[in-house]
């Protein structure tokens, strides 16, 4: 696919396809969505987007960052039709056909970014990964708890941290999230990282919210915030798996 | 080093005491900040002053030196923001040293651009075009802790012209006001009209200043719903929306 975006008509067609998938999980993505000029417009015909089978959110984010940087596109995070064209192109990665031969469709915000909705824009499977990667471009390893899963998987760790602009942009908080919930040996989330009880990401966010009333968390180091956490987080802080 | 003790009596900096302007340099977005009114606050001279620019996951921090001697950094380039639309600022004053204790703060300060400079005070409702509304013409959004935004469908025509048309004003505006007031006084259960840095207080002040308006009822939900209805009715009267609709309808015939 050339670098481009859907037209308003293409957006309608893609939206219809998502509706169709709800009732017919075997529905196929319209073949002409990314070729018919009525549905798709090219931004730069010298840039070819490659049909990679990305293994993780980090892989896809890294590729998209290099693509967007080389294209010189501006204000790309608000370019909804661009993201939906990418979503259509990588649909097999973002909504894979499962063992039963059918796709499991998720909520629309996973496929069509709601960039005007601060609660939901990060839920887009491509835009969310890209924004995390770009925010932590100096050291993406810091954000592995948010980028380690397959591109079509959105965990509760993602949901909790990405929902708060003050958290996802804070290097120390993201570094601590990875320290608590990511296992570098298995390159996956630690066991129990997606529970909702003590020491969970939900509790972590609640506690950070309380801290932010008193402290300038942007200036604090990861270790300083870790030392403030109550004991309930010890099981994740000290665990390796 | 952060020490564990409870401290929450931080000072709230008023929005009116901070003014941040967009400055264009070689087609790049820079800003300048007037923090001169911060001298009205009693804070330690050695405390540290920071400005943070943010939008979605973009965030930049600027060190403005010490409270007693504010010195803007030379580089005020908003390099992470391709456009200035929707960029907001925080002002933070923190204790000197590595304590990171928050002494004073102001959130969601708008960046003043040539587009919004005409209104010297912040409008009650921001308007933004968007291409994500599908078949809807407008939608009211409520960003976290911030005033509402009226999103206008940019794919059905010039949103500024549509927003000023007698058809839109007469039909959509009462519904918009009703939705916002419902959010404030029913969902948020907000009744304070004194804190002019809070968008909800400003809206209640606006509503109660309409000619013929009553005070907001205290807690009874039915009374509050009646108050919203009365307020919308008074608003329609003040804005002469019936006449606006007739003008639109006459043009249609």
Coordinates of C-alpha atoms in Angstrom, one line a residue:
Chain A
X1 CA 0.0 0.0 0.0
X2 CA 1.2 3.5 -0.7
X3 CA 1.2 6.0 2.1
X4 CA -2.3 7.4 2.2
X5 CA -5.6 7.8 3.9
X6 CA -9.1 6.8 3.4
X7 CA -11.6 9.2 1.8
X8 CA -14.8 10.0 3.7
X9 CA -16.5 7.5 1.5
X10 CA -13.8 5.0 2.3
X11 CA -14.4 5.6 6.0
X12 CA -18.0 4.9 5.5
X13 CA -17.2 1.6 3.7
X14 CA -14.8 0.5 6.5
X15 CA -17.3 1.4 9.1
X16 CA -19.9 -0.7 7.3
X17 CA -17.4 -3.6 7.2
X18 CA -16.9 -3.4 11.0
X19 CA -20.7 -3.5 11.4
X20 CA -20.9 -6.5 9.1
X21 CA -18.2 -8.3 11.1
X22 CA -20.4 -8.2 14.2
X23 CA -23.0 -10.3 12.6
X24 CA -20.8 -12.2 10.1
X25 CA -17.4 -13.0 11.6
X26 CA -16.3 -14.4 8.3
X27 CA -16.9 -11.2 6.4
X28 CA -14.0 -10.1 4.3
X29 CA -12.5 -6.6 4.2
X30 CA -13.5 -4.9 1.0
X31 CA -10.8 -5.7 -1.6
X32 CA -10.9 -2.3 -3.2
X33 CA -10.8 -0.2 0.0
X34 CA -7.2 0.6 -0.4
X35 CA -7.0 0.8 -4.2
X36 CA -10.2 2.5 -5.5
X37 CA -9.7 6.2 -5.7
X38 CA -13.1 6.9 -4.3
X39 CA -12.1 5.1 -1.1
X40 CA -8.4 5.9 -0.8
X41 CA -6.2 8.9 -1.5
X42 CA -2.4 8.8 -1.7
X43 CA -0.3 11.0 0.5
X44 CA 3.1 10.1 -0.9
X45 CA 3.3 7.5 -3.7
X46 CA 7.0 7.1 -3.2
X47 CA 6.5 5.6 0.2
X48 CA 5.4 2.0 0.2
X49 CA 4.0 0.5 3.4
X50 CA 5.1 -3.1 3.9
X51 CA 2.8 -6.0 4.9
X52 CA 4.8 -7.1 7.9
X53 CA 3.4 -9.6 10.4
X54 CA 4.3 -7.7 13.5
X55 CA 4.8 -9.8 16.6
X56 CA 4.5 -7.1 19.3
X57 CA 3.1 -3.6 19.8
X58 CA 6.7 -2.5 20.0
X59 CA 7.5 -3.8 16.6
X60 CA 4.5 -2.1 15.0
X61 CA 5.2 1.1 16.8
X62 CA 8.8 1.2 15.8
X63 CA 7.9 0.6 12.2
X64 CA 5.2 3.3 12.2
X65 CA 7.5 5.8 13.8
X66 CA 10.1 5.3 11.1
X67 CA 7.4 5.5 8.4
X68 CA 5.9 8.7 9.8
X69 CA 9.2 10.4 10.4
X70 CA 10.4 9.7 6.9
X71 CA 7.1 10.9 5.4
X72 CA 7.4 14.3 7.1
X73 CA 3.7 14.2 8.0
X74 CA 2.6 16.6 10.6
X75 CA -0.1 16.4 13.3
X76 CA -0.4 12.8 12.4
X77 CA -2.0 11.7 15.7
X78 CA -5.1 13.6 14.7
X79 CA -5.3 12.3 11.2
X80 CA -8.0 9.7 11.7
X81 CA -8.4 8.7 8.0
X82 CA -4.7 7.9 7.8
X83 CA -4.9 5.6 10.9
X84 CA -7.9 3.8 9.6
X85 CA -6.2 3.2 6.2
X86 CA -3.3 1.6 8.2
X87 CA -5.8 -0.4 10.2
X88 CA -7.4 -1.7 7.1
X89 CA -4.0 -2.6 5.6
X90 CA -3.0 -4.5 8.8
X91 CA -6.4 -5.9 9.6
X92 CA -5.2 -9.5 9.7
X93 CA -2.7 -8.4 12.3
X94 CA -5.1 -6.3 14.3
X95 CA -8.1 -8.6 14.1
X96 CA -6.6 -12.0 13.3
X97 CA -8.6 -15.0 12.2
X98 CA -8.8 -17.3 15.2
X99 CA -8.6 -21.1 15.3
X100 CA -12.3 -21.4 14.6
X101 CA -11.8 -19.5 11.3
X102 CA -13.6 -16.4 12.5
X103 CA -12.4 -12.9 13.5
X104 CA -13.3 -11.6 17.0
X105 CA -14.3 -8.0 16.5
X106 CA -13.5 -5.6 19.4
X107 CA -15.0 -2.2 20.1
X108 CA -14.8 0.4 17.3
X109 CA -12.3 2.6 19.1
X110 CA -9.7 -0.2 18.6
X111 CA -10.0 0.3 14.8
X112 CA -11.2 3.8 14.3
X113 CA -9.4 6.3 16.6
X114 CA -11.5 8.7 18.5
X115 CA -9.0 11.4 18.6
X116 CA -11.4 14.0 20.0
X117 CA -12.2 11.8 22.9
X118 CA -9.5 11.9 25.5
X119 CA -10.8 8.8 27.3
X120 CA -10.7 6.6 24.2
X121 CA -8.1 7.9 21.6
X122 CA -5.3 5.7 23.0
X123 CA -7.4 2.6 22.6
X124 CA -6.7 2.4 18.9
X125 CA -4.5 -0.5 18.4
X126 CA -2.0 1.3 16.1
X127 CA -2.2 4.9 17.3
X128 CA -2.0 3.9 21.0
X129 CA 1.2 1.8 20.4
X130 CA 2.7 4.6 18.2
X131 CA 2.0 7.3 20.8
X132 CA 3.6 5.3 23.6
X133 CA 6.6 4.6 21.5
X134 CA 7.1 8.1 20.4
X135 CA 6.7 9.5 23.9
X136 CA 9.5 7.2 25.1
X137 CA 11.5 7.3 21.9
X138 CA 14.7 7.9 23.9
X139 CA 14.3 4.5 25.6
X140 CA 11.4 2.4 24.4
X141 CA 12.5 -0.4 26.8
X142 CA 11.2 1.7 29.6
X143 CA 7.6 1.2 28.2
X144 CA 7.8 -2.5 27.6
X145 CA 4.9 -3.2 30.0
X146 CA 2.8 -1.2 27.5
X147 CA 4.3 -2.6 24.3
X148 CA 5.2 -6.2 24.9
X149 CA 1.9 -7.8 23.8
X150 CA 0.8 -8.8 20.3
X151 CA -0.5 -5.8 18.3
X152 CA -4.2 -6.9 18.6
X153 CA -4.0 -7.3 22.4
X154 CA -4.8 -4.4 24.8
X155 CA -4.2 -5.3 28.4
X156 CA -5.5 -3.8 31.6
X157 CA -2.0 -2.3 32.2
X158 CA -2.4 -0.4 28.9
X159 CA -5.9 0.6 29.8
X160 CA -5.0 2.0 33.2
X161 CA -1.8 3.9 32.3
X162 CA -2.7 5.1 28.9
X163 CA -6.0 6.6 30.1
X164 CA -4.1 9.2 32.0
X165 CA -2.0 11.7 30.0
X166 CA -0.1 12.6 33.1
X167 CA 1.0 9.0 33.7
X168 CA 1.8 7.8 30.2
X169 CA 4.0 10.9 29.5
X170 CA 5.9 10.5 32.8
X171 CA 9.1 8.6 32.3
X172 CA 9.5 7.5 35.9
X173 CA 5.9 6.3 36.2
X174 CA 6.2 4.3 32.9
X175 CA 9.6 2.9 34.0
X176 CA 8.0 1.9 37.3
X177 CA 5.1 0.3 35.5
X178 CA 7.5 -1.9 33.6
X179 CA 9.5 -2.7 36.7
X180 CA 6.3 -3.8 38.5
X181 CA 4.4 -5.7 35.8
X182 CA 6.9 -6.8 33.0
X183 CA 9.1 -9.8 33.1
X184 CA 12.1 -9.2 30.9
X185 CA 13.0 -12.9 30.9
X186 CA 9.8 -14.1 29.4
X187 CA 9.3 -10.7 27.5
X188 CA 5.7 -10.8 28.8
X189 CA 3.6 -9.4 31.6
X190 CA 4.2 -10.9 35.0
X191 CA 1.7 -13.4 36.3
X192 CA -1.2 -11.5 38.1
X193 CA -0.4 -8.2 36.4
X194 CA -3.9 -8.1 35.0
X195 CA -5.8 -8.8 38.2
X196 CA -7.9 -6.1 39.8
X197 CA -7.0 -6.6 43.4
X198 CA -4.1 -5.5 45.7
X199 CA -1.0 -4.4 43.9
X200 CA -2.8 -4.3 40.5
X201 CA -2.4 -1.7 37.8
X202 CA -5.8 -0.2 38.9
X203 CA -4.5 0.2 42.5
X204 CA -1.3 1.6 41.2
X205 CA -3.1 4.3 39.2
X206 CA -5.3 5.2 42.2
X207 CA -2.3 5.5 44.5
X208 CA -0.4 7.7 41.9
X209 CA -3.4 9.9 41.7
X210 CA -3.3 10.5 45.4
X211 CA 0.5 11.1 45.3
X212 CA 0.1 13.7 42.5
X213 CA -1.9 15.9 44.9
X214 CA 1.3 16.3 47.0
X215 CA 4.2 15.6 44.8
X216 CA 5.5 16.7 41.5
X217 CA 5.8 13.2 40.1
X218 CA 7.4 14.4 36.8
X219 CA 10.5 15.4 38.8
X220 CA 10.7 12.2 40.9
X221 CA 12.8 9.3 39.9
X222 CA 11.4 5.8 39.5
X223 CA 13.1 4.7 42.7
X224 CA 11.6 7.6 44.6
X225 CA 8.1 6.7 43.6
X226 CA 8.7 3.0 44.2
X227 CA 9.8 3.8 47.8
X228 CA 6.6 5.6 48.4
X229 CA 4.4 2.8 47.3
X230 CA 2.6 0.8 50.0
X231 CA 3.6 -2.8 50.8
X232 CA 0.8 -4.3 48.6
X233 CA 3.1 -3.6 45.6
X234 CA 6.0 -5.6 47.0
X235 CA 4.9 -8.8 45.4
X236 CA 5.3 -7.3 42.0
X237 CA 8.4 -5.1 42.8
X238 CA 10.3 -8.1 44.2
X239 CA 8.9 -10.7 41.8
X240 CA 10.7 -11.8 38.7
X241 CA 7.9 -13.7 37.1
Chain B
X1 CA 14.4 12.4 48.1
X2 CA 10.7 12.1 48.7
X3 CA 9.7 11.6 52.3
X4 CA 6.4 10.1 53.4
X5 CA 4.2 12.7 55.0
X6 CA 0.9 14.1 54.0
X7 CA 0.9 17.6 52.6
X8 CA -2.0 18.8 50.5
X9 CA -2.4 22.5 51.3
X10 CA -0.9 23.5 47.9
X11 CA -1.9 26.9 46.5
X12 CA -4.2 27.1 43.5
X13 CA -2.9 29.6 41.0
X14 CA -5.7 31.4 39.2
X15 CA -5.9 31.1 35.4
X16 CA -6.1 34.9 35.1
X17 CA -2.7 35.2 36.7
X18 CA -1.0 33.4 33.9
X19 CA -1.0 34.3 30.2
X20 CA 0.6 32.1 27.6
X21 CA 0.8 33.3 24.0
X22 CA 1.6 31.5 20.8
X23 CA 4.6 32.9 19.0
X24 CA 5.4 31.9 15.4
X25 CA 9.1 31.7 14.5
X26 CA 10.0 30.5 11.1
X27 CA 6.7 28.7 10.8
X28 CA 7.4 26.9 14.1
X29 CA 5.2 27.1 17.2
X30 CA 6.9 28.8 20.2
X31 CA 5.4 30.5 23.2
X32 CA 6.0 33.2 25.7
X33 CA 4.6 33.3 29.2
X34 CA 3.6 36.3 31.3
X35 CA 4.0 35.1 34.9
X36 CA 4.4 38.5 36.4
X37 CA 1.2 38.2 38.5
X38 CA 2.7 35.2 40.4
X39 CA 4.2 37.8 42.7
X40 CA 0.7 38.1 44.2
X41 CA 1.3 34.7 45.8
X42 CA 3.2 34.1 49.0
X43 CA 5.6 31.3 48.1
X44 CA 9.3 30.8 49.0
X45 CA 11.6 32.8 46.7
X46 CA 13.8 29.8 46.3
X47 CA 11.0 27.4 45.2
X48 CA 11.1 26.2 41.6
X49 CA 8.8 27.2 38.7
X50 CA 8.0 24.9 35.8
X51 CA 5.7 25.2 32.9
X52 CA 4.4 22.0 31.2
X53 CA 2.8 22.0 27.8
X54 CA 0.6 19.0 27.0
X55 CA -1.8 17.4 24.6
X56 CA -2.7 13.7 24.5
X57 CA 0.6 11.9 25.0
X58 CA 2.7 14.9 24.0
X59 CA 4.3 16.6 27.0
X60 CA 7.1 19.1 27.4
X61 CA 8.5 20.7 30.5
X62 CA 10.2 24.1 30.7
X63 CA 12.3 25.3 33.7
X64 CA 11.5 28.9 34.6
X65 CA 14.0 29.2 37.4
X66 CA 13.1 30.2 40.9
X67 CA 10.0 31.9 42.2
X68 CA 11.9 34.9 43.4
X69 CA 13.7 35.2 40.1
X70 CA 11.7 33.8 37.2
X71 CA 13.9 33.5 34.1
X72 CA 12.3 31.9 31.0
X73 CA 14.5 29.4 29.2
X74 CA 15.8 30.5 25.8
X75 CA 14.2 27.5 24.0
X76 CA 10.4 27.9 24.2
X77 CA 9.9 25.9 21.0
X78 CA 6.8 23.6 21.2
X79 CA 8.7 21.1 19.1
X80 CA 6.5 18.1 20.0
X81 CA 3.3 19.9 18.8
X82 CA 2.9 20.1 15.0
X83 CA -0.1 22.4 15.5
X84 CA -1.1 24.6 18.5
X85 CA -4.7 23.3 18.5
X86 CA -5.7 21.9 21.8
X87 CA -2.3 22.6 23.5
X88 CA -2.7 23.3 27.3
X89 CA -0.3 24.3 30.0
X90 CA 0.3 23.6 33.6
X91 CA 2.2 25.9 36.0
X92 CA 3.9 24.1 38.9
X93 CA 5.8 25.6 41.8
X94 CA 7.7 23.1 43.8
X95 CA 9.9 23.1 46.9
X96 CA 13.6 23.9 46.4
X97 CA 15.9 20.9 46.1
X98 CA 15.0 17.3 45.4
X99 CA 11.9 17.2 47.6
X100 CA 9.5 17.5 44.7
X101 CA 6.8 18.8 47.0
X102 CA 4.1 20.6 45.1
X103 CA 3.5 24.1 46.5
X104 CA 1.3 25.6 43.9
X105 CA -0.3 24.6 40.6
X106 CA -2.6 25.7 37.8
X107 CA -3.9 23.3 35.3
X108 CA -5.4 23.5 31.8
X109 CA -4.3 27.0 30.9
X110 CA -5.1 27.6 27.3
X111 CA -2.5 28.7 24.7
X112 CA -3.6 32.0 23.3
X113 CA -3.5 32.0 19.6
X114 CA -4.5 34.6 17.0
X115 CA -7.7 32.6 16.6
X116 CA -8.8 33.0 20.2
X117 CA -7.1 36.2 21.2
X118 CA -10.2 38.3 20.5
X119 CA -11.8 36.9 23.6
X120 CA -9.6 38.3 26.4
X121 CA -11.4 35.9 28.8
X122 CA -11.6 32.2 28.1
X123 CA -14.9 31.3 26.4
X124 CA -17.3 29.0 28.3
X125 CA -17.3 26.6 25.4
X126 CA -14.4 25.8 23.0
X127 CA -15.3 24.9 19.4
X128 CA -13.2 22.4 17.4
X129 CA -13.7 21.0 13.9
X130 CA -13.4 17.2 13.6
X131 CA -13.9 14.7 10.8
X132 CA -14.9 11.9 13.2
X133 CA -18.6 12.6 13.8
X134 CA -19.9 10.4 10.9
X135 CA -23.5 11.5 10.4
X136 CA -23.7 13.7 13.5
X137 CA -23.4 17.4 12.9
X138 CA -22.1 18.3 16.3
X139 CA -21.2 16.6 19.7
X140 CA -20.4 18.0 23.1
X141 CA -17.2 16.5 24.6
X142 CA -16.0 16.8 28.2
X143 CA -12.3 16.5 28.5
X144 CA -10.9 15.5 31.9
X145 CA -11.3 18.3 34.5
X146 CA -11.7 20.8 31.7
X147 CA -14.4 22.8 30.1
X148 CA -16.6 21.3 27.4
X149 CA -15.7 21.3 23.8
X150 CA -18.3 21.6 21.0
X151 CA -17.0 19.4 18.2
X152 CA -18.4 20.4 14.8
X153 CA -18.4 18.0 11.8
X154 CA -15.8 19.4 9.4
X155 CA -17.0 17.2 6.6
X156 CA -20.4 18.8 6.1
X157 CA -19.2 22.3 5.3
X158 CA -17.4 25.2 6.9
X159 CA -17.9 24.6 10.6
X160 CA -17.6 28.3 11.5
X161 CA -20.4 29.2 9.1
X162 CA -22.6 26.3 10.2
X163 CA -22.0 27.2 13.8
X164 CA -23.2 30.8 13.2
X165 CA -26.2 29.8 11.0
X166 CA -29.7 30.6 12.3
X167 CA -30.6 27.0 11.8
X168 CA -27.8 25.6 14.0
X169 CA -28.2 28.3 16.6
X170 CA -31.9 27.9 17.0
X171 CA -32.0 24.1 17.0
X172 CA -28.7 23.0 18.5
X173 CA -27.8 25.6 21.0
X174 CA -30.5 24.9 23.5
X175 CA -29.7 21.2 23.4
X176 CA -26.0 22.0 24.0
X177 CA -26.7 24.2 26.9
X178 CA -29.1 21.6 28.4
X179 CA -26.5 18.8 28.0
X180 CA -23.8 20.9 29.7
X181 CA -25.9 22.0 32.6
X182 CA -27.1 18.4 33.1
X183 CA -23.5 17.3 33.3
X184 CA -22.7 20.0 35.8
X185 CA -25.6 20.0 38.2
X186 CA -26.8 16.4 38.0
X187 CA -23.9 14.2 37.1
X188 CA -21.2 16.2 38.9
X189 CA -23.7 17.4 41.5
X190 CA -21.8 20.8 41.4
X191 CA -23.4 23.9 42.9
X192 CA -20.5 26.3 43.6
X193 CA -20.6 29.5 41.5
X194 CA -17.7 31.2 43.1
X195 CA -14.6 29.5 41.7
X196 CA -14.0 31.3 38.4
X197 CA -11.1 29.0 37.6
X198 CA -13.5 26.0 37.4
X199 CA -15.5 25.7 34.2
X200 CA -18.6 24.4 36.1
X201 CA -18.7 27.4 38.4
X202 CA -18.4 29.7 35.4
X203 CA -21.3 28.0 33.7
X204 CA -23.5 28.2 36.8
X205 CA -22.6 31.9 37.1
X206 CA -23.6 32.4 33.5
X207 CA -26.9 30.5 34.0
X208 CA -27.9 32.4 37.1
X209 CA -27.0 35.7 35.5
X210 CA -29.6 35.3 32.7
X211 CA -32.5 37.7 33.2
X212 CA -35.2 36.2 35.3
X213 CA -33.0 33.3 36.5
X214 CA -33.4 31.7 39.9
X215 CA -30.6 30.4 42.1
X216 CA -29.6 26.8 41.6
X217 CA -31.7 24.6 43.9
X218 CA -29.6 22.8 46.5
X219 CA -30.0 19.1 46.2
X220 CA -33.4 18.0 45.0
X221 CA -32.9 16.4 41.7
X222 CA -36.4 17.2 40.3
X223 CA -35.9 20.8 41.3
X224 CA -32.5 20.9 39.5
X225 CA -34.0 19.4 36.4
X226 CA -36.7 22.1 36.5
X227 CA -34.0 24.7 36.9
X228 CA -32.1 23.4 33.9
X229 CA -35.3 23.6 31.8
X230 CA -36.0 27.1 33.0
X231 CA -32.5 28.2 32.3
X232 CA -32.6 26.9 28.8
X233 CA -35.8 28.6 28.2
X234 CA -34.4 31.9 29.5
X235 CA -31.3 31.4 27.4
X236 CA -33.4 30.9 24.2
X237 CA -35.3 34.0 25.1
X238 CA -32.2 36.1 25.6
X239 CA -30.7 34.9 22.3
X240 CA -34.0 35.3 20.5
X241 CA -33.8 31.8 19.1
X242 CA -37.4 31.7 18.0
X243 CA -36.7 34.7 15.7
X244 CA -33.6 33.0 14.5
X245 CA -35.5 29.9 13.6
X246 CA -38.2 31.9 11.8
X247 CA -35.5 33.6 9.8
X248 CA -34.1 30.2 8.8
X249 CA -37.5 28.8 8.1
X250 CA -38.5 31.8 6.0
X251 CA -35.3 31.3 3.9
X252 CA -36.2 27.6 3.4
X253 CA -39.7 28.4 2.2

